[in-house]
Amino acid sequence: VIYALLEKAYYDEKSGKLPLLPLWLSPTQIRIIPVSDEHLKLSEKLADDFNKVNIRVDIDDQQETISKRIRNAELEWVPYVLVVGDKESKGKLTVRIRKENKQKEMTKENLVKEIKKETEGMPFRPLPLSKLLSKRPVFRG
């Protein structure tokens, strides 16, 4: 089954579409990217809120530029990328949606509803790694 999903993603990529796994199968469903260290607390609160409703989320707290962290999330096929800055502390979230290849403003509740609708009836396992990318093991070859 995994082979078939990866082969479909390969053919999607060859035809010009962005490759992606089904949302319920994606290891990380939401990647939160704080703009600066001041936004890390808000990012952790958002991650905890998403974890409470069984959504796999991690935080890219590495010391890289925002564009590089967004690119890394896209290379890892993360379905939803959320950049957290001053604007997001007021309640509206700007979310990059891989499937639609665009950004959308939405509330946290609407994002949860959208993910829950798409993953309804599918199995769930929590993320077995640290939610902070800087705390995960790094393999160098």
Short mmCIF file of C-alpha atoms in Angstrom, two decimals:
data_model
loop_
_atom_site.label_atom_id
_atom_site.label_comp_id
_atom_site.label_asym_id
_atom_site.label_seq_id
_atom_site.Cartn_x
_atom_site.Cartn_y
_atom_site.Cartn_z
CA VAL A 1 0.00 0.00 0.00
CA ILE A 2 2.84 2.38 0.88
CA TYR A 3 4.52 1.59 -2.44
CA ALA A 4 1.30 2.44 -4.30
CA LEU A 5 0.96 5.76 -2.43
CA LEU A 6 4.58 6.70 -3.18
CA GLU A 7 4.19 5.68 -6.82
CA LYS A 8 1.06 7.86 -7.10
CA ALA A 9 3.00 10.76 -5.57
CA TYR A 10 5.78 10.18 -8.11
CA TYR A 11 3.33 10.33 -11.02
CA ASP A 12 1.67 13.42 -9.54
CA GLU A 13 5.06 15.11 -9.39
CA LYS A 14 5.86 14.15 -12.99
CA SER A 15 2.56 15.66 -14.13
CA GLY A 16 3.33 18.96 -12.36
CA LYS A 17 1.32 18.48 -9.16
CA LEU A 18 2.84 18.63 -5.72
CA PRO A 19 3.40 15.14 -4.30
CA LEU A 20 1.74 14.42 -0.97
CA LEU A 21 0.67 11.61 1.29
CA PRO A 22 -2.88 11.31 2.59
CA LEU A 23 -3.28 13.65 5.57
CA TRP A 24 -4.03 10.86 8.04
CA LEU A 25 -0.78 9.11 7.04
CA SER A 26 1.53 12.15 7.08
CA PRO A 27 4.03 11.91 9.95
CA THR A 28 3.62 15.64 10.62
CA GLN A 29 0.25 17.13 9.79
CA ILE A 30 1.06 20.71 10.86
CA ARG A 31 4.49 22.35 11.03
CA ILE A 32 4.59 25.53 13.11
CA ILE A 33 7.38 27.99 12.31
CA PRO A 34 7.88 30.80 14.84
CA VAL A 35 9.19 34.03 13.31
CA SER A 36 11.48 34.69 16.28
CA ASP A 37 12.22 33.39 19.78
CA GLU A 38 9.52 35.68 21.21
CA HIS A 39 6.90 33.70 19.28
CA LEU A 40 8.07 30.30 20.54
CA LYS A 41 5.73 30.33 23.56
CA LEU A 42 2.69 31.00 21.35
CA SER A 43 3.90 28.27 18.98
CA GLU A 44 4.15 25.77 21.85
CA LYS A 45 0.67 26.70 23.07
CA LEU A 46 -0.75 26.20 19.57
CA ALA A 47 1.07 22.86 19.28
CA ASP A 48 -0.34 21.72 22.63
CA ASP A 49 -3.85 22.73 21.52
CA PHE A 50 -3.49 20.74 18.29
CA ASN A 51 -2.05 17.74 20.16
CA LYS A 52 -5.07 17.70 22.49
CA VAL A 53 -7.36 17.08 19.50
CA ASN A 54 -5.13 14.34 18.01
CA ILE A 55 -3.34 16.30 15.31
CA ARG A 56 0.36 15.56 14.79
CA VAL A 57 2.25 18.82 15.01
CA ASP A 58 5.86 19.89 15.39
CA ILE A 59 7.70 23.20 15.75
CA ASP A 60 10.66 24.20 13.60
CA ASP A 61 12.66 26.18 16.15
CA GLN A 62 15.98 25.83 14.34
CA GLN A 63 18.18 28.88 13.77
CA GLU A 64 17.50 29.20 10.05
CA THR A 65 15.77 31.84 7.96
CA ILE A 66 11.99 31.67 7.68
CA SER A 67 12.16 30.91 3.96
CA LYS A 68 14.60 28.03 4.52
CA ARG A 69 12.36 26.54 7.23
CA ILE A 70 9.33 26.83 4.94
CA ARG A 71 11.30 25.19 2.12
CA ASN A 72 12.34 22.35 4.44
CA ALA A 73 8.69 21.78 5.39
CA GLU A 74 7.78 21.65 1.71
CA LEU A 75 10.59 19.18 1.02
CA GLU A 76 9.22 16.98 3.81
CA TRP A 77 5.71 17.13 2.27
CA VAL A 78 4.15 18.68 5.40
CA PRO A 79 0.46 19.27 4.51
CA TYR A 80 -0.07 22.43 6.62
CA VAL A 81 2.63 25.01 7.44
CA LEU A 82 1.80 27.72 9.95
CA VAL A 83 4.16 30.71 10.37
CA VAL A 84 3.60 32.34 13.77
CA GLY A 85 4.38 36.03 14.24
CA ASP A 86 2.78 39.12 15.78
CA LYS A 87 -0.30 38.91 13.54
CA GLU A 88 -1.09 35.35 14.65
CA SER A 89 -1.12 36.38 18.33
CA LYS A 90 -4.36 38.23 17.55
CA GLY A 91 -6.17 35.03 16.52
CA LYS A 92 -5.99 34.83 12.71
CA LEU A 93 -3.60 32.21 11.36
CA THR A 94 -1.99 32.28 7.92
CA VAL A 95 -1.71 28.68 6.81
CA ARG A 96 0.14 27.29 3.79
CA ILE A 97 -1.90 24.38 2.45
CA ARG A 98 0.19 21.99 0.35
CA LYS A 99 -2.77 20.28 -1.32
CA GLU A 100 -4.12 23.59 -2.66
CA ASN A 101 -0.65 25.14 -3.14
CA LYS A 102 -1.76 28.43 -1.58
CA GLN A 103 -1.98 30.41 1.65
CA LYS A 104 -5.22 30.90 3.50
CA GLU A 105 -6.22 32.91 6.56
CA MET A 106 -8.25 30.92 9.05
CA THR A 107 -8.91 30.55 12.74
CA LYS A 108 -7.46 27.71 14.78
CA GLU A 109 -10.93 26.18 15.09
CA ASN A 110 -11.48 26.21 11.32
CA LEU A 111 -8.09 24.57 10.76
CA VAL A 112 -8.93 21.83 13.27
CA LYS A 113 -12.33 21.29 11.61
CA GLU A 114 -10.73 20.99 8.17
CA ILE A 115 -8.14 18.46 9.36
CA LYS A 116 -10.67 16.46 11.38
CA LYS A 117 -13.04 16.32 8.39
CA GLU A 118 -10.27 14.95 6.17
CA THR A 119 -8.99 12.40 8.73
CA GLU A 120 -12.38 11.23 9.99
CA GLY A 121 -12.52 7.48 10.54
CA MET A 122 -8.78 7.01 9.97
CA PRO A 123 -6.31 5.63 12.53
CA PHE A 124 -4.20 8.00 14.62
CA ARG A 125 -0.87 7.57 16.37
CA PRO A 126 0.89 10.43 18.15
CA LEU A 127 4.22 11.75 16.92
CA PRO A 128 6.92 9.57 18.55
CA LEU A 129 9.57 12.32 18.38
CA SER A 130 10.10 15.60 20.21
CA LYS A 131 7.78 18.35 19.01
CA LEU A 132 10.80 20.69 18.68
CA LEU A 133 12.90 19.97 15.59
CA SER A 134 16.04 21.23 17.35
CA LYS A 135 15.68 18.42 19.92
CA ARG A 136 15.44 15.61 17.35
CA PRO A 137 18.41 13.45 16.38
CA VAL A 138 20.26 14.53 13.25
CA PHE A 139 21.69 11.88 10.96
CA ARG A 140 24.68 12.93 8.86
CA GLY A 141 26.13 10.66 6.24
#
